[in-house]
Tab-separated table of C-alpha atoms in Angstrom:
chain	number	residue	atom	x	y	z
A	311	MET	CA	41.982	189.195	133.361
A	312	ARG	CA	44.887	191.614	133.592
A	313	LEU	CA	42.751	194.019	135.593
A	314	PHE	CA	41.580	191.224	137.862
A	315	ALA	CA	45.134	190.001	138.527
A	316	THR	CA	46.345	193.556	139.180
A	317	GLY	CA	43.340	194.240	141.401
A	318	LEU	CA	44.125	191.111	143.441
A	319	LEU	CA	47.696	192.329	143.930
A	320	VAL	CA	46.416	195.731	145.055
A	321	ALA	CA	43.979	193.992	147.414
A	322	MET	CA	46.869	192.025	148.964
A	323	ALA	CA	48.767	195.289	149.468
A	324	ALA	CA	45.753	196.841	151.181
A	325	LEU	CA	45.317	193.734	153.338
A	326	TYR	CA	48.993	193.946	154.309
A	327	LEU	CA	48.598	197.557	155.447
A	328	VAL	CA	45.480	196.774	157.474
A	329	ALA	CA	46.996	193.654	159.067
A	330	ARG	CA	50.166	195.553	159.959
A	331	GLN	CA	48.104	198.151	161.844
A	332	PHE	CA	46.248	195.529	163.889
A	333	VAL	CA	48.912	192.846	164.250
A	334	GLY	CA	48.961	193.118	168.015
A	335	LEU	CA	45.238	192.660	168.538
A	336	HIS	CA	45.170	188.906	167.980
A	337	PRO	CA	47.715	186.174	167.104
A	338	ALA	CA	45.727	185.370	163.949
A	339	MET	CA	46.577	188.774	162.525
A	340	GLY	CA	50.176	187.551	162.203
A	341	TYR	CA	48.985	184.854	159.814
A	342	VAL	CA	46.985	187.433	157.855
A	343	LEU	CA	50.037	189.682	157.686
A	344	ALA	CA	52.254	186.815	156.537
A	345	PHE	CA	49.674	185.785	153.906
A	346	ALA	CA	49.387	189.316	152.508
A	347	GLU	CA	53.137	189.893	152.494
A	348	ALA	CA	53.950	186.628	150.732
A	349	ALA	CA	51.040	187.116	148.308
A	350	MET	CA	52.467	190.507	147.288
A	351	VAL	CA	55.878	188.954	146.715
A	352	GLY	CA	54.416	186.088	144.657
A	353	GLY	CA	52.141	188.385	142.657
A	354	LEU	CA	54.938	190.861	141.917
A	355	ALA	CA	57.332	188.079	140.922
A	356	ASP	CA	54.837	186.528	138.497
A	357	TRP	CA	53.865	189.974	137.175
A	358	PHE	CA	57.523	190.544	136.362
A	359	ALA	CA	57.829	187.121	134.731
A	360	VAL	CA	54.706	187.526	132.603
A	361	THR	CA	55.503	191.108	131.623
A	362	ALA	CA	59.103	190.224	130.737
A	363	LEU	CA	57.833	187.860	128.041
A	364	PHE	CA	56.311	190.658	125.982
A	365	ARG	CA	57.858	193.971	127.100
A	366	ARG	CA	60.345	195.561	129.475
A	367	PRO	CA	58.860	195.904	133.003
A	368	LEU	CA	58.363	199.592	133.791
A	369	GLY	CA	60.343	200.358	130.640
A	370	LEU	CA	63.640	199.461	132.344
A	371	PRO	CA	66.362	197.860	130.139
A	372	ILE	CA	66.625	194.770	132.306
A	373	PRO	CA	68.516	191.894	130.642
A	374	HIS	CA	66.466	188.967	129.353
A	375	THR	CA	63.197	190.891	129.234
A	376	ALA	CA	60.931	191.629	126.204
A	377	ILE	CA	61.739	188.081	125.131
A	378	VAL	CA	59.149	187.752	122.371
A	379	PRO	CA	59.887	190.963	120.433
A	380	GLU	CA	63.653	190.566	120.880
A	381	ASN	CA	63.604	187.025	119.512
A	382	LYS	CA	60.926	187.450	116.830
A	383	ASP	CA	62.988	186.016	113.973
A	384	ARG	CA	64.213	183.069	116.024
A	385	ILE	CA	60.621	182.325	117.068
A	386	ALA	CA	59.567	182.395	113.401
A	387	ASP	CA	62.284	179.914	112.424
A	388	THR	CA	61.459	177.699	115.406
A	389	MET	CA	57.758	177.683	114.518
A	390	ALA	CA	58.566	176.785	110.914
A	391	THR	CA	60.933	173.988	111.967
A	392	PHE	CA	58.382	172.629	114.427
A	393	LEU	CA	55.668	172.661	111.764
A	394	ARG	CA	57.903	170.984	109.203
A	395	THR	CA	59.200	168.330	111.593
A	396	ASN	CA	55.975	167.399	113.326
A	397	PHE	CA	53.210	168.011	110.790
A	398	LEU	CA	54.404	168.299	107.191
A	399	THR	CA	56.392	165.115	106.815
A	400	PRO	CA	55.070	162.472	104.414
A	401	GLN	CA	54.993	159.875	107.204
A	402	VAL	CA	52.871	162.030	109.515
A	403	VAL	CA	50.480	163.057	106.734
A	404	ALA	CA	50.086	159.462	105.516
A	405	ARG	CA	49.520	158.132	109.037
A	406	ARG	CA	46.895	160.766	109.775
A	407	LEU	CA	45.065	160.279	106.477
A	408	ARG	CA	45.125	156.483	106.793
A	409	THR	CA	42.541	156.700	109.554
A	410	THR	CA	40.492	159.441	107.896
A	411	ASN	CA	37.705	158.626	105.437
A	412	ILE	CA	37.746	161.860	103.469
A	413	ALA	CA	35.398	160.632	100.744
A	414	ALA	CA	32.713	159.484	103.217
A	415	ALA	CA	32.912	162.749	105.147
A	416	VAL	CA	32.573	164.857	101.999
A	417	GLY	CA	29.814	162.599	100.684
A	418	GLY	CA	27.811	162.838	103.898
A	419	TRP	CA	28.194	166.606	103.913
A	420	LEU	CA	27.008	166.918	100.299
A	421	ALA	CA	24.142	164.453	100.661
A	422	ASP	CA	22.782	165.763	103.970
A	423	PRO	CA	20.071	168.358	103.245
A	424	GLN	CA	20.370	169.659	106.806
A	425	SER	CA	24.001	170.624	106.398
A	426	GLY	CA	23.324	172.403	103.110
A	427	GLY	CA	26.748	171.335	101.815
A	428	GLY	CA	25.597	170.749	98.262
A	429	GLY	CA	23.678	174.032	98.270
A	430	ARG	CA	26.703	175.987	99.449
A	431	VAL	CA	28.979	174.344	96.890
A	432	ARG	CA	26.382	174.966	94.153
A	433	ALA	CA	25.898	178.586	95.167
A	434	GLY	CA	29.624	179.168	95.444
A	435	ALA	CA	30.349	177.596	92.067
A	436	ALA	CA	27.501	179.479	90.402
A	437	GLU	CA	28.604	182.797	91.884
A	438	LEU	CA	32.242	182.182	90.951
A	439	LEU	CA	31.344	181.360	87.356
A	440	ALA	CA	28.981	184.345	87.127
A	441	GLN	CA	31.662	186.717	88.412
A	442	ALA	CA	34.177	185.283	85.961
A	443	LEU	CA	31.761	185.787	83.054
A	444	GLU	CA	31.036	189.359	84.159
A	445	SER	CA	34.629	190.372	84.858
A	446	LEU	CA	36.088	189.172	81.555
A	447	ASP	CA	35.741	191.252	78.410
A	448	PRO	CA	32.789	189.713	76.506
A	449	ASP	CA	34.205	190.389	73.032
A	450	ARG	CA	37.657	189.140	73.892
A	451	LEU	CA	36.317	186.070	75.681
A	452	GLY	CA	33.992	185.318	72.772
A	453	ASN	CA	36.895	185.606	70.337
A	454	GLN	CA	39.002	183.306	72.485
A	455	VAL	CA	36.244	180.707	72.660
A	456	ARG	CA	35.664	181.019	68.914
A	457	GLY	CA	39.378	180.719	68.251
A	458	GLY	CA	39.594	177.586	70.388
A	459	LEU	CA	36.594	175.986	68.711
A	460	PHE	CA	37.756	176.876	65.207
A	461	ARG	CA	41.280	175.590	65.909
A	462	GLN	CA	39.876	172.269	67.055
A	463	LEU	CA	37.549	172.178	64.047
A	464	ASP	CA	40.438	172.979	61.723
A	465	ARG	CA	42.448	170.039	63.112
A	466	LEU	CA	39.477	167.710	62.780
A	467	GLU	CA	38.898	166.016	59.440
A	468	VAL	CA	35.136	166.296	59.212
A	469	SER	CA	34.539	164.295	56.020
A	470	PRO	CA	35.025	160.792	57.541
A	471	LEU	CA	33.081	161.873	60.590
A	472	LEU	CA	30.170	163.054	58.443
A	473	GLY	CA	30.315	159.846	56.446
A	474	GLN	CA	30.202	157.689	59.566
A	475	MET	CA	27.317	159.716	61.007
A	476	LEU	CA	25.371	159.462	57.748
A	477	GLY	CA	26.056	155.712	57.452
A	478	THR	CA	24.927	155.099	61.039
A	479	THR	CA	21.792	157.154	60.445
A	480	ILE	CA	20.904	155.128	57.331
A	481	ALA	CA	21.609	151.835	59.078
A	482	ASP	CA	19.294	152.767	61.966
A	483	GLY	CA	16.570	154.008	59.612
A	484	ARG	CA	16.649	157.498	61.070
A	485	HIS	CA	16.935	159.022	57.607
A	486	MET	CA	13.365	158.122	56.648
A	487	PRO	CA	11.705	161.082	58.415
A	488	VAL	CA	14.237	163.352	56.719
A	489	ILE	CA	13.335	162.007	53.280
A	490	GLU	CA	9.625	162.404	54.006
A	491	SER	CA	10.209	165.965	55.205
A	492	LEU	CA	12.137	166.748	52.025
A	493	VAL	CA	9.341	165.302	49.871
A	494	ARG	CA	6.709	167.304	51.753
A	495	TRP	CA	8.843	170.398	51.408
A	496	ALA	CA	9.177	169.779	47.674
A	497	GLY	CA	5.383	169.464	47.394
A	498	LEU	CA	4.796	172.721	49.273
A	499	THR	CA	7.444	174.477	47.204
A	500	LEU	CA	5.851	173.218	43.985
A	501	GLU	CA	2.451	174.385	45.188
A	502	ASP	CA	3.764	177.852	45.985
A	503	ASN	CA	5.464	178.135	42.587
A	504	GLU	CA	2.788	176.686	40.249
A	505	GLU	CA	2.545	179.909	38.285
A	506	LEU	CA	6.290	179.957	37.748
A	507	VAL	CA	6.196	176.387	36.403
A	508	ARG	CA	3.306	177.261	34.081
A	509	GLU	CA	5.131	180.335	32.779
A	510	LEU	CA	8.241	178.261	32.080
A	511	ILE	CA	6.185	175.718	30.106
A	512	HIS	CA	4.337	178.465	28.189
A	513	ALA	CA	7.617	180.181	27.386
A	514	ARG	CA	9.195	176.999	26.016
A	515	ALA	CA	6.093	175.854	24.067
A	516	ASN	CA	6.037	176.629	20.357
A	517	ALA	CA	3.433	178.855	18.707
A	518	ILE	CA	1.223	175.939	17.573
A	519	LEU	CA	0.910	174.622	21.118
A	520	ARG	CA	0.112	178.058	22.425
A	521	TRP	CA	-2.417	178.692	19.579
A	522	THR	CA	-4.233	175.409	20.182
A	523	GLY	CA	-4.115	175.780	23.995
A	524	LEU	CA	-2.180	172.548	24.413
A	525	ASP	CA	0.497	174.329	26.434
A	526	GLU	CA	-1.987	174.822	29.268
A	527	ARG	CA	-2.936	171.174	29.213
A	528	LEU	CA	0.731	170.247	29.149
A	529	ALA	CA	1.392	172.420	32.181
A	530	ASN	CA	-1.518	170.845	34.052
A	531	SER	CA	-0.306	167.379	33.154
A	532	VAL	CA	3.244	168.143	34.344
A	533	LEU	CA	2.016	169.560	37.642
A	534	ASP	CA	-0.441	166.713	38.205
A	535	GLY	CA	2.274	164.179	37.484
A	536	LEU	CA	4.671	165.801	39.908
A	537	TYR	CA	2.033	165.970	42.674
A	538	LYS	CA	1.129	162.333	42.082
A	539	LEU	CA	4.780	161.294	42.174
A	540	LEU	CA	5.431	163.111	45.455
A	541	ALA	CA	2.251	161.664	47.007
A	542	GLU	CA	3.233	158.143	46.021
A	543	VAL	CA	6.707	158.603	47.486
A	544	ILE	CA	5.164	159.715	50.801
A	545	VAL	CA	2.568	156.928	50.942
A	546	ASN	CA	4.686	154.044	49.652
A	547	PRO	CA	7.757	153.239	51.802
A	548	ASP	CA	9.075	150.975	49.042
A	549	HIS	CA	8.761	153.493	46.221
A	550	PRO	CA	11.650	153.277	43.712
A	551	LEU	CA	12.403	156.975	44.127
A	552	ARG	CA	12.973	156.391	47.821
A	553	GLY	CA	15.357	153.599	46.934
A	554	LYS	CA	17.262	155.887	44.587
A	555	VAL	CA	17.529	158.533	47.304
A	556	GLU	CA	18.754	155.947	49.807
A	557	GLU	CA	21.295	154.625	47.308
A	558	GLY	CA	22.538	158.143	46.754
A	559	LEU	CA	22.832	158.782	50.496
A	560	ALA	CA	24.637	155.474	51.063
A	561	LYS	CA	27.091	156.240	48.264
A	562	LEU	CA	27.651	159.729	49.687
A	563	ALA	CA	28.356	158.234	53.112
A	564	GLN	CA	30.870	155.832	51.586
A	565	ASP	CA	32.527	158.497	49.424
A	566	LEU	CA	32.886	160.842	52.383
A	567	GLN	CA	35.018	158.199	54.062
A	568	THR	CA	36.958	156.802	51.113
A	569	ASP	CA	36.995	159.282	48.202
A	570	ALA	CA	40.122	161.424	48.583
A	571	GLU	CA	38.893	164.047	46.123
A	572	LEU	CA	35.570	164.483	47.927
A	573	ARG	CA	37.326	164.636	51.291
A	574	ASP	CA	39.608	167.371	49.973
A	575	ARG	CA	36.605	169.332	48.701
A	576	VAL	CA	34.875	169.034	52.095
A	577	GLU	CA	38.036	170.199	53.878
A	578	ARG	CA	38.350	173.196	51.541
A	579	MET	CA	34.720	174.090	52.193
A	580	LYS	CA	35.336	173.789	55.932
A	581	GLY	CA	38.366	176.095	55.695
A	582	GLU	CA	36.436	178.661	53.669
A	583	LEU	CA	33.600	178.526	56.174
A	584	ILE	CA	35.949	179.079	59.120
A	585	ALA	CA	37.669	181.984	57.368
A	586	ASN	CA	34.409	183.677	56.374
A	587	PRO	CA	33.940	186.939	58.365
A	588	ALA	CA	30.190	186.361	58.373
A	589	VAL	CA	30.726	183.235	60.489
A	590	SER	CA	32.693	185.269	63.046
A	591	THR	CA	29.933	187.852	63.185
A	592	TRP	CA	27.325	185.117	63.579
A	593	TRP	CA	29.328	183.461	66.358
A	594	GLN	CA	29.688	186.731	68.257
A	595	GLY	CA	25.912	187.063	68.386
A	596	VAL	CA	25.509	183.456	69.438
A	597	TRP	CA	28.144	183.859	72.152
A	598	GLU	CA	26.509	186.976	73.571
A	599	ARG	CA	23.171	185.188	73.777
A	600	LEU	CA	24.833	182.208	75.441
A	601	ARG	CA	26.688	184.409	77.927
A	602	THR	CA	23.598	186.423	78.818
A	603	GLY	CA	21.518	183.274	79.240
A	604	MET	CA	24.174	181.646	81.430
A	605	LEU	CA	24.399	184.720	83.636
A	606	GLU	CA	20.625	184.830	84.064
A	607	ARG	CA	20.495	181.166	85.024
A	608	LEU	CA	23.514	181.341	87.316
A	609	ARG	CA	22.001	184.320	89.135
A	610	ARG	CA	18.890	182.223	89.738
A	611	PRO	CA	20.292	179.194	91.603
A	612	GLU	CA	16.763	178.069	92.449
A	613	GLY	CA	15.986	177.738	88.753
A	614	GLU	CA	16.679	174.935	86.304
A	615	ILE	CA	20.474	174.997	86.521
A	616	GLY	CA	20.367	175.357	90.296
A	617	GLY	CA	18.046	172.390	90.648
A	618	GLN	CA	20.134	170.250	88.323
A	619	MET	CA	23.342	171.186	90.142
A	620	ALA	CA	21.736	170.531	93.518
A	621	GLU	CA	20.539	167.094	92.436
A	622	ALA	CA	23.932	166.311	90.900
A	623	MET	CA	25.715	167.343	94.122
A	624	ALA	CA	23.352	165.286	96.254
A	625	GLU	CA	23.732	162.254	93.970
A	626	LEU	CA	27.518	162.585	94.112
A	627	GLY	CA	27.337	162.827	97.898
A	628	ARG	CA	25.214	159.667	98.136
A	629	HIS	CA	27.646	157.739	95.964
A	630	LEU	CA	30.617	158.916	98.031
A	631	ARG	CA	28.814	158.110	101.279
A	632	ASP	CA	27.513	154.649	100.351
A	633	ASP	CA	30.062	153.177	97.919
A	634	PRO	CA	33.072	151.665	99.778
A	635	ALA	CA	34.948	150.929	96.543
A	636	LEU	CA	34.621	154.536	95.385
A	637	GLN	CA	35.639	155.754	98.838
A	638	ALA	CA	38.771	153.596	98.738
A	639	GLN	CA	39.773	154.993	95.331
A	640	ILE	CA	39.201	158.622	96.292
A	641	ASN	CA	40.857	158.249	99.689
A	642	ARG	CA	43.861	156.626	98.047
A	643	PHE	CA	44.071	159.463	95.542
A	644	ALA	CA	43.723	162.065	98.323
A	645	ARG	CA	46.468	160.415	100.385
A	646	ARG	CA	48.848	160.263	97.464
A	647	THR	CA	48.110	163.854	96.514
A	648	LEU	CA	48.510	165.284	100.010
A	649	VAL	CA	51.563	163.183	100.844
A	650	GLY	CA	53.121	164.276	97.564
A	651	ALA	CA	52.269	167.915	98.313
A	652	ALA	CA	53.816	167.608	101.780
A	653	SER	CA	56.935	166.056	100.299
A	654	ARG	CA	57.321	168.517	97.422
A	655	TYR	CA	56.030	171.724	98.938
A	656	GLY	CA	56.559	171.268	102.676
A	657	ASP	CA	59.677	173.443	102.702
A	658	GLN	CA	57.912	176.209	100.765
A	659	ILE	CA	54.937	176.108	103.152
A	660	VAL	CA	57.036	176.437	106.303
A	661	ARG	CA	59.184	179.078	104.614
A	662	LEU	CA	56.005	181.046	103.957
A	663	VAL	CA	55.137	180.805	107.670
A	664	SER	CA	58.629	181.869	108.730
A	665	GLU	CA	58.878	184.772	106.287
A	666	THR	CA	55.382	185.992	107.171
A	667	VAL	CA	56.173	186.106	110.887
A	668	LYS	CA	59.508	187.790	110.196
A	669	ARG	CA	57.781	190.507	108.177
A	670	TRP	CA	55.542	191.369	111.109
A	671	ASP	CA	56.803	194.169	113.316
A	672	ALA	CA	57.679	193.352	116.904
A	673	GLN	CA	54.512	194.948	118.292
A	674	THR	CA	52.280	192.886	115.976
A	675	VAL	CA	53.978	189.645	117.026
A	676	THR	CA	53.691	190.633	120.690
A	677	ASP	CA	50.017	191.553	120.422
A	678	ARG	CA	49.060	188.364	118.554
A	679	ILE	CA	50.883	185.984	120.871
A	680	GLU	CA	49.701	187.805	123.980
A	681	GLY	CA	46.153	187.833	122.618
A	682	ALA	CA	46.323	184.078	122.074
A	683	VAL	CA	47.772	183.066	125.469
A	684	GLY	CA	47.392	186.203	127.581
A	685	ARG	CA	44.364	184.957	129.562
A	686	ASP	CA	46.288	181.938	130.828
A	687	LEU	CA	49.296	184.118	131.608
A	688	GLN	CA	47.130	186.302	133.862
A	689	PHE	CA	46.035	183.150	135.682
A	690	ILE	CA	49.725	182.609	136.403
A	691	ARG	CA	49.759	185.968	138.195
A	692	ILE	CA	46.580	185.103	140.100
A	693	ASN	CA	47.892	181.682	141.072
A	694	GLY	CA	51.240	183.171	142.045
A	695	THR	CA	49.527	185.646	144.351
A	696	MET	CA	47.406	183.011	146.072
A	697	VAL	CA	50.096	180.335	146.235
A	698	GLY	CA	52.589	182.879	147.536
A	699	GLY	CA	50.147	183.851	150.276
A	700	LEU	CA	49.635	180.226	151.312
A	701	VAL	CA	53.384	179.620	151.384
A	702	GLY	CA	53.720	182.717	153.566
A	703	VAL	CA	51.152	181.315	156.009
A	704	ILE	CA	53.035	177.984	156.149
A	705	ILE	CA	56.356	179.712	156.777
A	706	HIS	CA	54.804	181.869	159.515
A	707	ALA	CA	53.274	178.740	161.140
A	708	VAL	CA	56.642	176.938	161.096
A	709	ASP	CA	58.280	180.022	162.550
A	710	GLN	CA	55.750	180.098	165.392
A	711	LEU	CA	56.334	176.436	166.140
A	712	LEU	CA	60.082	176.887	166.283
């Protein structure tokens, strides 16, 4: 645009020279000459005006030129004041947000599969979390997580919690499969250790029993009795042994909540467990497996985590888009938050703008402002050239009439 405006000025100068040579050939050439002469004056005047905004014309120290670089700091303060006065006041922010449904807009963006809003948020969150996990020291992060978990566990009195969990389990009947599993385990353990049981009975039998072979029969009877007992416990839900086990579990659940001595013992065991170095070593291995698995899943956003996050984002978007009550709550929260931010941090924001502009050198400020509005400024030169030429024609016509 600068080249075009300058080329138009040069063209007017060439037209002036041609018209001046042939001014006597026809009366119309006088109008052409007047147009070219006035166009040059208008173009040069507007070139000077536009140039004087950003630099000194022809490098001459003419007063009131290079306005932008000479007044850089004042422009920065003026911009900051304008921004603070017209945009970052609580009244302006509240009035603008009152007519804006932020929640519905965000919800529509997240729920619309064409926009890919949920996918971009999911991918961005996954990548951010993956980079955080990779950038932090794994051992140190694992120790910090372990320390946080163990501190919370140390503050928590686990005995009443265990008692309540056990009592709820018994009340709901969820302990029955556990009892059956324990009985089956006892049967399998007895089966695997039959020879050990026989040896114990043989060792404790006296010489007469061993000489008569009654020790072997005694061992068989003991084993058969135990197998029969375990089978009856499994088959019969109302077996007395089951009742005894349930009574013991119920008493344990009650004691865990009310027996001060038992609670103290549980707390001591918890403290010893937390302080055991083997637990720290075990946790470090668990943490590394967790971290590696999380990284693998986060790097595969199309996998299970990605699909779950995508569905969660879409579901959130649908709720935000279709629930007026939820929209009202979120919009109210957003208005209060942004109005509060404008009230508390408005001065800091505009100060950041002002100080940033002041730190720029004069050439940077000039280039950025000229780059933003320079095209329109060159139109001023073009318009000045053409308007000046037309005014010249009008003046020449009036002169001819007079």
